[in-house]
Amino acid sequence: MFRRLFSNSLSQVKTRRMTTTQAPTASFSRKWRGAALAYLLVAPPLLLMVLLIFIPALQSIARTLTISVDGVPGFSLSRYTAFFSDPISVNNLIFTFQVTLLTLAAIFVVCFPLALYLRFSSGRIASIVQILALFPLFVPGIILCYALIRFLGTRGTLDTVLSLIGITGYRTPYLKPDAIIIGLVWEAIPFTVLVLTAGLRQVSDSLIESARDVGADDWTIFRRIILPLIARPALIAFSLNFLGIFGSYTIPYLLGPAAPQMMGVFMQQTFGQYRRPDEAETQAVITFIICAFIGFLYVRTVARQRITHEKDE
Amino acid sequence: MKIRWLSLVAAALLVGVFSVSAQGRTPIYVYVDSDTNISDWWTNTIIPAFEAEYPQYEVVLTIVRGVGGGNADIANRALAALQTGDDPQVDYFETLNVESVPAWLENNLFVEITPENVPNIVNVIEATNRIPQEIPYRGSQVLLAYNSEFVSEDEVPTTYAELIAWIQANPGEFVYNRPDRGGSGAAMVTRAIFEVTGRDPSRFVPGTPDPELVAQFPEAWALLSSIHPFIYEGGAYPAGNTPVLELFANGSVNMITAWSDQALQAINRGLLPEGTRLTQLQDLPFTGGYAYSAIPVNAPNLEGALALANFVLTPEIQTAVVEQIGGFPAISWDVLPAELQDQFNSVITDTVPTWPGGEYSALMVEGWYNNVATNIDRSS
């Protein structure tokens, strides 16, 4: 039954291809019309992106690279040398990298087993786990912060439970880097699990069954089949999470220490409190360039996926 | 499903009742962007009392807290309406810094308050430093809150030097928030600056900072750095007034700096420990300030707005300022009940030092972050 359906659709594809090659002139104008329509459809969002994102970003970058001497603008890297020679700024940038990478590592440690479990098991418990994994999606960041303060803080829920079972000397992570990581991991779970399970669903059961038939054990299946097939969704989850974490604000600001600061908090501080828009702009451009590089990785991954999909067809 | 229908019908009925009862009363449009404690207090105390006294008016309260620029946006709208002769749809600003946008005063957007239009303005005290367009009506000051179960009466600090000594003698027992995230923490920092500059807040004038004073800031950083390792968790500073109150409430720390109104309200609601006491430094109190209302000249119900201004300055409402929101009265103690003064004597001082803000705040915040909160030496 399924096979017949499948072959039917295949033959349809073939016939369609044949008609297009047979009538090139008729399809040419239609193709043009279609292309024009497509461009018309993408024009508004594209225009919005160019006007609201690309042009201001380029202007910002240009501004940070010019310095005006006696009213004559000239090229200068002085804003960047100032940033990189200031120990506090550099320390904040390093701190942001550390927190981001540690958080990403923790996200994968938590989410990968969760995604594997959700892919290969079914039933009531699995659907409960699924709902729980998606739950953070519906909790606003600021609510999460106050909940974590109450849960992790000195004399909070965790402290109380631990002392009930005889463990004393609990030191709270609140207002320390650890609390930022905990908060960010919690927030990233639903998205990461969604992407990873979606990726794992592409690994067909038949592939695993046939591997098992020829004698592969679980570890071999994981290493030789699942891991290569999930590399791309994992890279997508990595890059999108990186972007979110690197520029995060609410969680590091409410749960983290006063110093060092992550770039999001540092920028806001420099702009709003120290009243130094120029320095804040430089910090923003540096953050933007780092994120743009990761964004490039993401775009490349998605583009490659699209190309291989088209080849498969 | 039934319940939903019923509640819809009930809501429709309520709306109907209100619109019927509102007929024949002139509305006074009041805009508020202060914290919940203030907007609640207006809804539950001021408005019912005012409407009972002036049945011809109906106060319509609009809360614009956290919406764009809050009351400043509404004032800009009123200015635009003034220039085009339109209805500004506002009669009264609960709190507005009328000097924050120069165009407002340049175009005479606000009514000058005199004893002729608001008789009770004569009772307003000097300390409020009002300009003619301002109606100061509630004040608040930062003070020390401590848990008397753990801090005995004889060790309660009465001067800033004693406070510093107490913090050093009791590691992890004290906390204040980052100075840019709430006035209670900022007061701890500005008080250190006042301490090293001769305890004379009058030297700090709004505008361009005095280089002579700024040159002394490092001494304040040294003073605050000397207590840094003794702060909660070895130097952890929460990001707001409320998180500090929470640490005090759950017993993580036993002494904090807190806003008088927030602390008193939390005590009244039973949110703070039983033994919570409030005190003020005797050598120079922590900073504070007043909230100023304002009335636009083009208010559609100018008469009602002026009546409301006069009403909030009556002894009745000023007593409520002290008792209900833990604020300071803006009018003289002479016209207030004597027992009220006795009750809040330790907390309410007659000197309310102010910090100039603006450029001074930028220097204060940046200096604190770069010298007190971090262990990195920027000069190296």
XYZ file of C-alpha atoms in Angstrom:
693
model
C 0.000 0.000 0.000
C 2.638 2.470 1.068
C 4.938 1.367 -1.664
C 2.280 1.992 -4.247
C 1.643 5.471 -2.963
C 5.317 6.159 -2.994
C 5.822 4.965 -6.569
C 2.794 6.995 -7.685
C 4.239 10.174 -6.368
C 7.558 9.315 -7.950
C 5.999 8.888 -11.367
C 4.207 12.204 -10.976
C 7.479 13.921 -10.363
C 8.887 12.329 -13.466
C 5.997 13.423 -15.662
C 6.207 16.961 -14.371
C 9.862 17.124 -15.167
C 9.218 15.878 -18.676
C 6.580 18.526 -19.394
C 8.862 21.313 -18.299
C 11.575 20.219 -20.665
C 9.156 19.822 -23.511
C 7.718 23.327 -23.380
C 10.514 25.725 -22.569
C 9.052 28.908 -24.082
C 5.690 28.729 -22.329
C 7.269 28.073 -18.970
C 9.819 30.834 -19.433
C 7.365 33.702 -18.982
C 5.569 31.786 -16.281
C 8.866 31.299 -14.542
C 9.562 34.996 -14.792
C 6.186 35.865 -13.424
C 6.711 33.426 -10.612
C 10.114 34.852 -9.823
C 8.788 38.406 -9.822
C 6.016 37.380 -7.450
C 8.516 35.658 -5.205
C 10.733 38.734 -5.074
C 7.686 40.897 -4.415
C 6.757 38.655 -1.498
C 10.208 38.732 0.087
C 10.684 42.447 -0.563
C 8.909 43.826 2.559
C 10.790 41.699 5.112
C 14.038 42.173 3.195
C 13.537 45.928 3.094
C 12.771 45.950 6.797
C 15.933 43.980 7.536
C 18.059 46.308 5.432
C 16.543 49.470 6.870
C 16.312 48.455 10.506
C 19.246 46.089 10.919
C 21.898 46.238 8.221
C 22.093 49.985 7.653
C 22.156 50.921 11.388
C 24.703 48.160 12.029
C 26.945 49.361 9.211
C 26.579 52.944 10.388
C 27.555 51.863 13.881
C 30.606 50.022 12.625
C 31.610 53.034 10.517
C 31.167 55.380 13.470
C 33.341 53.273 15.739
C 36.104 53.356 13.113
C 36.176 57.096 12.538
C 37.546 59.797 14.712
C 37.113 63.466 14.029
C 40.250 65.598 14.331
C 39.503 69.346 14.044
C 36.186 68.505 12.389
C 37.814 66.299 9.751
C 36.757 62.663 10.090
C 39.469 60.089 9.646
C 39.977 56.381 10.075
C 41.019 55.267 13.533
C 41.113 52.132 15.621
C 41.466 54.127 18.815
C 38.080 53.088 20.212
C 39.041 49.444 19.861
C 42.514 49.856 21.305
C 40.862 51.649 24.225
C 38.489 48.703 24.725
C 41.199 46.069 24.554
C 43.612 47.971 26.780
C 41.015 48.404 29.524
C 41.345 45.429 31.897
C 37.721 45.635 33.047
C 36.315 45.595 29.495
C 38.555 42.702 28.459
C 37.685 40.834 31.620
C 33.969 41.264 30.900
C 34.432 39.955 27.348
C 36.362 36.914 28.580
C 33.765 36.351 31.272
C 30.998 36.440 28.654
C 32.834 33.806 26.585
C 33.390 31.610 29.633
C 29.779 31.754 30.741
C 28.531 31.180 27.182
C 30.731 28.135 26.559
C 30.091 26.582 29.965
C 26.364 27.135 29.540
C 26.435 25.539 26.083
C 28.315 22.523 27.413
C 25.800 22.156 30.221
C 22.887 22.538 27.799
C 24.138 19.625 25.697
C 24.847 17.456 28.715
C 21.254 17.989 29.871
C 19.412 18.072 26.550
C 21.111 15.340 24.532
C 20.034 12.438 26.774
C 16.612 14.035 27.069
C 16.242 14.222 23.283
C 17.466 10.631 22.833
C 14.972 9.471 25.421
C 12.094 11.339 23.805
C 12.994 10.008 20.361
C 13.239 6.351 21.278
C 10.538 5.924 23.866
C 6.821 6.412 23.830
C 4.027 6.207 26.341
C 2.651 8.289 29.117
C 5.894 8.987 30.981
C 7.588 10.094 27.766
C 4.802 12.569 27.025
C 4.981 13.916 30.574
C 8.718 14.383 30.172
C 8.058 16.107 26.856
C 5.640 18.566 28.475
C 8.063 19.227 31.324
C 10.888 19.852 28.874
C 8.773 22.409 27.033
C 7.515 24.084 30.192
C 10.290 26.732 30.448
C 9.054 28.104 27.121
C 6.017 29.520 28.898
C 7.829 31.118 31.831
C 9.014 34.717 31.346
C 12.694 35.271 32.164
C 12.083 37.707 34.981
C 9.677 35.326 36.751
C 12.257 32.564 36.376
C 14.889 34.781 38.014
C 12.797 35.493 41.083
C 11.797 31.827 41.324
C 15.468 30.794 41.175
C 16.412 33.383 43.801
C 13.823 31.834 46.112
C 14.848 28.302 45.235
C 18.641 28.635 45.237
C 19.127 31.500 47.677
C 20.411 31.309 51.228
C 17.597 29.745 53.296
C 15.773 29.042 50.052
C 13.948 25.838 49.142
C 17.088 23.887 48.239
C 18.946 25.028 51.344
C 16.004 24.018 53.545
C 15.611 20.586 51.945
C 19.357 19.910 52.191
C 19.490 20.842 55.859
C 16.424 18.645 56.495
C 18.366 15.620 55.277
C 21.392 16.681 57.277
C 23.523 18.489 54.687
C 24.623 21.858 56.033
C 27.089 24.430 54.805
C 25.209 25.124 51.572
C 26.675 28.058 49.668
C 24.212 29.745 47.371
C 25.111 30.308 43.702
C 22.894 33.422 43.736
C 24.852 36.538 42.667
C 27.662 34.334 41.384
C 28.458 33.163 37.814
C 27.008 29.694 38.566
C 23.529 31.163 38.958
C 23.722 32.726 35.487
C 24.587 29.320 34.000
C 21.772 27.576 35.864
C 19.242 30.164 34.732
C 20.387 30.168 31.117
C 20.429 26.367 30.872
C 16.903 26.188 32.263
C 15.735 28.730 29.742
C 17.434 26.996 26.778
C 16.099 23.485 27.444
C 12.842 23.597 25.428
C 14.353 25.024 22.264
C 17.356 22.688 22.330
C 15.249 19.615 23.015
C 12.887 20.559 20.179
C 15.700 20.979 17.669
C 17.522 17.818 18.748
C 14.410 15.599 18.790
C 13.420 16.964 15.377
C 16.892 16.052 14.163
C 16.676 12.597 15.693
C 13.341 11.957 13.997
C 15.201 12.099 10.683
C 17.044 8.967 11.752
C 14.636 6.359 10.483
C 13.805 3.267 12.502
C 14.534 1.061 9.513
C 18.088 2.364 9.367
C 18.676 1.380 12.975
C 16.898 -1.946 12.566
C 18.958 -2.903 9.549
C 22.152 -1.928 11.356
C 21.057 -4.100 14.239
C 20.327 -6.943 11.796
C 23.909 -6.924 10.605
C 25.096 -7.129 14.205
C 25.823 -3.558 15.275
C 25.574 -2.925 19.022
C 23.965 0.138 20.594
C 27.219 2.032 20.922
C 28.132 1.452 17.250
C 24.666 2.560 16.168
C 24.998 5.685 18.251
C 28.473 6.504 17.025
C 28.190 5.535 13.357
C 24.567 6.386 12.583
C 22.968 8.729 15.092
C 25.910 10.992 15.793
C 26.724 11.829 12.137
C 23.057 12.391 11.349
C 22.499 14.665 14.340
C 25.623 16.761 13.831
C 23.740 19.349 11.814
C 20.807 19.927 14.208
C 23.337 20.001 17.029
C 25.273 22.731 15.240
C 22.057 24.665 14.698
C 21.166 24.362 18.391
C 24.705 25.364 19.291
C 24.799 28.484 17.166
C 21.300 29.758 17.987
C 21.839 29.166 21.699
C 25.218 30.873 21.484
C 23.605 33.999 20.042
C 20.927 34.065 22.731
C 23.327 33.483 25.602
C 26.102 35.804 24.453
C 23.734 38.755 24.348
C 21.546 37.759 27.300
C 20.570 40.446 29.766
C 17.843 39.683 32.309
C 19.299 36.509 33.819
C 22.916 37.719 34.175
C 21.688 41.040 35.519
C 19.355 39.628 38.171
C 21.188 36.431 39.116
C 24.833 37.219 38.398
C 27.510 39.157 40.259
C 27.941 42.937 40.120
C 31.373 42.307 38.572
C 32.488 40.849 36.218
C 29.560 41.457 33.918
C 28.354 39.817 30.754
C 28.418 42.020 27.653
C 24.646 42.666 27.619
C 24.689 44.067 31.149
C 27.988 45.858 30.562
C 26.654 47.626 27.456
C 23.476 48.750 29.184
C 25.536 49.963 32.124
C 27.981 51.911 29.947
C 25.182 53.445 27.918
C 22.581 54.132 30.580
C 24.543 54.620 33.789
C 28.038 55.793 32.839
C 26.497 57.854 30.013
C 29.127 56.880 27.482
C 27.259 56.032 24.286
C 30.503 55.874 22.268
C 32.025 53.172 24.436
C 28.732 51.281 24.561
C 28.623 51.353 20.764
C 32.125 49.910 20.555
C 31.140 47.131 22.956
C 28.040 46.494 20.865
C 30.012 46.250 17.625
C 32.484 43.814 19.177
C 29.592 41.691 20.448
C 27.901 41.969 17.065
C 30.977 40.789 15.171
C 31.396 37.750 17.427
C 27.718 36.904 17.045
C 27.851 37.520 13.285
C 30.603 34.921 12.997
C 28.461 32.360 14.826
C 25.492 33.453 12.735
C 27.548 32.762 9.622
C 28.172 29.203 10.879
C 24.434 28.760 11.305
C 23.548 30.122 7.889
C 26.167 27.921 6.249
C 24.814 24.841 8.011
C 21.241 25.572 6.992
C 22.240 26.392 3.405
C 24.197 23.144 3.089
C 21.256 21.209 4.444
C 19.031 22.768 1.815
C 21.474 21.892 -0.976
C 21.777 18.255 0.082
C 17.986 18.031 0.359
C 17.620 19.275 -3.177
C 20.227 16.777 -4.350
C 18.369 13.968 -2.616
C 15.239 14.813 -4.563
C -18.447 27.476 29.719
C -21.340 28.550 31.891
C -18.988 30.249 34.295
C -17.420 32.236 31.504
C -20.825 33.459 30.343
C -21.825 34.352 33.852
C -18.661 36.357 34.433
C -19.201 38.174 31.142
C -22.724 39.095 32.169
C -21.482 40.165 35.602
C -18.757 42.313 34.029
C -21.301 43.908 31.696
C -23.577 44.648 34.642
C -20.730 46.182 36.626
C -19.749 48.401 33.731
C -23.373 49.444 33.442
C -23.647 50.284 37.131
C -20.448 52.313 37.073
C -21.367 54.258 33.984
C -24.769 55.100 35.482
C -23.259 56.195 38.787
C -20.640 58.262 36.975
C -23.261 60.337 35.225
C -23.344 63.976 36.182
C -19.834 63.923 37.670
C -16.943 65.697 36.015
C -13.937 63.418 35.552
C -10.441 64.311 36.757
C -7.869 62.407 34.714
C -4.958 61.441 36.969
C -1.840 59.754 35.562
C 0.465 57.723 37.774
C 3.691 55.875 36.929
C 4.933 55.251 40.485
C 5.285 51.796 42.046
C 2.316 49.556 42.840
C 2.244 50.625 46.496
C 1.479 54.187 45.381
C -1.098 53.381 42.686
C -2.854 50.968 45.090
C -2.888 53.643 47.752
C -4.526 56.092 45.353
C -7.160 53.546 44.390
C -7.924 52.449 47.932
C -7.477 55.592 50.007
C -7.097 58.931 48.246
C -9.723 58.523 45.529
C -12.559 57.222 47.782
C -11.840 59.931 50.370
C -11.686 62.667 47.733
C -14.872 61.571 45.998
C -16.682 61.446 49.324
C -15.659 65.029 49.991
C -16.218 66.266 46.431
C -19.142 64.256 45.039
C -19.211 66.413 41.898
C -15.920 64.897 40.692
C -14.943 61.457 39.525
C -11.236 60.592 39.584
C -10.138 58.469 36.635
C -6.757 56.928 37.451
C -4.577 55.754 34.569
C -1.466 53.743 35.426
C 1.334 54.263 32.905
C 4.042 52.602 34.955
C 6.559 50.860 32.690
C 4.800 52.030 29.532
C 7.317 53.916 27.398
C 8.404 57.072 29.188
C 5.495 56.919 31.651
C 4.194 60.301 32.801
C 6.844 62.119 30.736
C 5.168 60.830 27.559
C 1.787 62.067 28.770
C 3.305 65.462 29.599
C 4.777 65.644 26.093
C 1.335 64.879 24.730
C -0.086 67.677 26.895
C 2.559 70.055 25.512
C 1.659 69.100 21.944
C -2.029 69.632 22.791
C -1.207 73.026 24.301
C 0.425 74.127 21.063
C -2.431 72.937 18.860
C -5.212 73.831 21.284
C -6.421 70.253 21.619
C -7.688 68.417 24.687
C -4.616 66.991 26.532
C -6.816 64.358 28.243
C -4.928 64.795 31.486
C -5.644 66.910 34.555
C -3.136 65.770 37.119
C 0.278 64.054 37.223
C 0.790 62.059 40.410
C 4.594 62.330 40.133
C 6.479 64.222 37.480
C 9.907 65.825 37.373
C 8.789 69.058 35.686
C 12.390 70.062 35.103
C 13.347 66.910 33.212
C 12.226 68.308 29.842
C 13.210 72.005 29.456
C 10.469 72.632 26.865
C 7.774 72.094 29.480
C 8.738 75.041 31.666
C 9.767 77.170 28.670
C 6.237 76.873 27.316
C 4.623 77.341 30.742
C 2.968 73.945 30.566
C 2.267 73.734 34.296
C 0.116 75.764 36.649
C 2.014 77.808 39.229
C 0.735 76.763 42.620
C -0.015 79.638 45.000
C -2.035 79.985 48.224
C -4.791 81.497 46.035
C -5.394 78.365 43.964
C -4.203 75.719 46.489
C -4.613 77.128 50.039
C -2.891 74.181 51.756
C 0.383 74.887 49.926
C 1.274 77.296 52.771
C 1.850 74.318 55.081
C 4.432 72.679 52.798
C 7.851 72.613 54.474
C 10.996 74.307 53.178
C 12.917 71.028 52.978
C 10.932 70.035 49.898
C 12.709 72.773 47.891
C 9.800 73.169 45.535
C 9.623 75.393 42.480
C 6.244 77.142 41.879
C 4.969 74.474 39.463
C 5.590 71.588 41.885
C 3.218 70.099 44.453
C 5.356 68.005 46.835
C 3.077 65.652 48.724
C 5.015 62.609 49.959
C 8.615 61.959 50.845
C 10.763 58.961 51.513
C 14.223 58.417 52.893
C 16.681 55.584 53.079
C 17.346 54.204 56.539
C 18.870 51.233 58.304
C 16.720 48.186 58.973
C 18.008 45.586 61.417
C 16.764 42.471 63.134
C 16.747 43.181 66.873
C 16.795 39.445 67.615
C 20.368 39.298 66.400
C 21.540 42.880 66.765
C 21.413 44.101 70.343
C 20.257 47.633 71.084
C 23.692 48.846 72.250
C 25.496 47.772 69.081
C 23.079 49.482 66.667
C 25.192 51.980 64.671
C 24.337 55.643 65.133
C 27.019 57.044 62.832
C 28.411 55.978 59.470
C 31.776 55.129 61.067
C 29.980 52.851 63.530
C 28.085 51.236 60.663
C 31.351 50.470 58.839
C 32.799 49.032 62.055
C 29.676 46.920 62.677
C 29.801 45.467 59.137
C 33.470 44.539 59.576
C 32.762 42.927 62.932
C 29.837 40.894 61.526
C 30.932 39.314 58.227
C 28.122 38.382 55.851
C 25.444 40.048 57.962
C 24.993 43.218 55.926
C 24.008 43.866 52.311
C 23.162 46.799 50.057
C 22.223 46.719 46.381
C 24.135 48.016 43.359
C 23.871 51.809 43.381
C 22.306 52.031 39.912
C 19.627 49.429 40.682
C 17.810 51.059 43.547
C 18.003 54.086 45.794
C 18.591 52.106 48.982
C 21.977 50.887 47.739
C 22.791 54.219 46.125
C 22.267 55.892 49.512
C 24.922 53.638 51.062
C 27.371 54.783 48.363
C 26.432 58.477 48.365
C 26.651 58.482 52.157
C 30.255 57.253 51.852
C 30.942 60.148 49.477
C 29.335 62.609 51.912
C 31.418 61.038 54.702
C 34.756 61.694 52.981
C 33.775 65.189 51.775
C 32.928 66.585 55.169
C 29.264 65.522 55.599
C 27.956 68.585 53.802
C 25.419 67.645 51.095
C 24.876 71.341 50.279
C 28.233 71.302 48.466
C 26.708 68.965 45.889
C 24.834 71.184 43.454
C 23.060 69.725 40.402
C 24.919 70.350 37.163
C 28.541 69.928 36.242
C 30.348 68.052 39.037
C 32.773 70.028 41.155
C 36.288 68.681 40.356
C 37.394 69.292 43.923
C 34.683 66.965 45.234
C 35.247 64.378 42.500
C 38.935 64.268 43.430
C 37.886 62.957 46.841
C 35.759 60.101 45.491
C 38.639 57.574 45.704
C 38.551 57.943 49.483
C 34.914 56.817 49.396
C 35.886 53.814 47.248
C 38.563 52.908 49.775
C 35.986 53.136 52.571
C 33.492 50.923 50.724
C 36.222 48.483 49.623
C 37.133 48.073 53.288
C 33.712 46.479 53.880
C 33.498 44.646 50.511
C 34.730 41.254 51.835
C 32.334 41.513 54.795
C 29.203 42.012 52.685
C 26.747 39.086 52.213
C 28.475 36.086 50.553
C 31.836 37.841 50.493
C 30.723 40.792 48.393
C 27.513 39.903 46.550
C 25.362 42.891 45.674
C 21.741 42.217 44.611
C 20.205 44.025 41.652
C 17.440 45.996 43.373
C 15.681 47.253 46.503
C 13.324 44.277 46.613
C 15.981 41.511 46.433
C 17.727 43.204 49.393
C 14.496 43.236 51.396
C 14.040 39.554 50.511
C 17.481 38.642 51.869
C 16.594 40.478 55.055
C 13.145 38.871 55.212
C 14.456 35.289 55.005
C 17.192 35.915 57.546
C 20.167 35.716 55.174
C 21.351 39.054 56.533
C 20.492 41.010 59.674
C 21.043 44.588 58.564
C 20.310 46.442 55.335
C 19.727 49.888 53.931
C 16.090 50.272 52.886
C 13.610 52.886 51.691
C 11.457 54.023 54.597
C 8.199 53.528 52.716
C 9.061 50.061 51.413
C 10.313 48.910 54.820
C 7.328 50.263 56.760
C 4.895 48.778 54.306
C 6.629 45.399 54.447
C 6.510 45.511 58.252
C 2.784 46.357 58.193
C 2.132 43.406 55.910
C 4.136 41.080 58.134
C 6.698 40.350 55.435
C 9.743 41.187 57.552
C 10.938 39.345 60.706
C 9.189 40.092 64.012
C 12.228 41.819 65.436
C 12.656 44.284 62.562
C 13.585 47.790 63.724
C 14.307 50.909 61.717
C 16.826 53.552 62.585
C 18.526 56.548 61.028
C 22.150 57.642 61.288
C 22.521 60.570 63.662
C 25.624 62.275 62.249
C 24.082 62.682 58.783
C 21.004 60.786 57.577
C 20.898 58.785 54.361
C 19.525 60.521 51.268
C 15.878 60.822 50.404
C 13.541 62.896 48.365
C 9.998 64.031 47.685
C 7.487 63.141 45.005
C 6.087 66.184 43.204
C 2.727 66.351 41.467
C 1.960 68.803 38.665
C -1.097 70.176 36.860
C -1.011 71.169 33.163
C -2.374 74.662 32.399
C -4.645 73.229 29.705
C -6.230 70.659 32.020
C -9.864 70.286 30.930
C -10.914 70.082 34.572
C -8.526 72.592 36.102
C -10.817 73.374 39.001
C -11.083 69.708 39.965
C -7.320 69.197 39.656
C -6.622 72.137 41.980
C -9.169 70.781 44.477
C -7.375 67.420 44.349
C -3.984 69.099 44.923
C -5.389 70.908 47.913
C -6.912 67.664 49.182
C -3.667 65.636 49.134
C -2.073 68.351 51.305
C -4.716 68.110 54.034
C -3.577 66.726 57.416
C -5.887 63.759 56.803
C -4.065 62.548 53.667
C -0.636 63.571 54.999
C -1.254 61.350 58.035
C -2.128 58.556 55.642
C 1.197 59.172 53.860
C 2.978 58.280 57.104
C 0.699 55.504 58.306
C -0.229 53.756 55.085
C 2.708 54.074 52.730
C 5.468 54.744 55.232
C 6.295 58.019 53.550
C 7.253 61.387 54.992
C 4.705 64.170 55.163
C 5.305 67.194 52.932
C 3.568 69.561 55.354
C 4.729 70.899 58.692
C 4.473 68.711 61.815
C 2.644 71.649 63.435
C -0.544 70.813 61.559
C -0.241 67.030 62.026
C -1.319 64.962 65.070
C 1.363 65.085 67.765
C 1.242 61.351 68.517
C 2.111 60.636 64.908
C 5.394 62.474 65.308
C 6.221 60.581 68.514
C 5.530 57.267 66.870
C 7.850 57.828 63.926
C 10.421 59.988 65.617
C 13.360 57.608 65.268
C 12.686 57.183 61.570
C 11.583 60.567 60.298
C 14.197 63.264 60.452
C 13.775 66.877 59.515
C 16.871 66.806 57.335
C 16.561 64.930 54.084
C 19.883 65.189 52.237
C 19.580 64.898 48.482
C 22.031 63.608 45.935
C 22.237 65.814 42.831
C 21.974 62.974 40.299
C 22.835 63.579 36.636
C 26.589 63.616 35.949
C 27.292 63.058 39.626
C 25.367 59.792 39.531
C 27.239 58.628 36.429
C 30.560 59.209 38.215
C 29.272 57.612 41.419
C 27.982 54.465 39.692
C 30.991 53.988 37.432
C 33.413 54.607 40.274
C 31.631 52.058 42.435
C 31.601 49.369 39.736
C 35.230 49.907 38.807
C 36.677 50.226 42.281
C 34.412 48.531 44.809
C 32.562 45.697 43.041
C 35.573 44.393 41.141
C 38.999 43.231 42.211
C 40.557 44.396 38.971
C 42.689 47.506 39.184
C 41.902 49.650 36.156
C 45.047 51.732 36.480
C 47.376 48.753 36.155
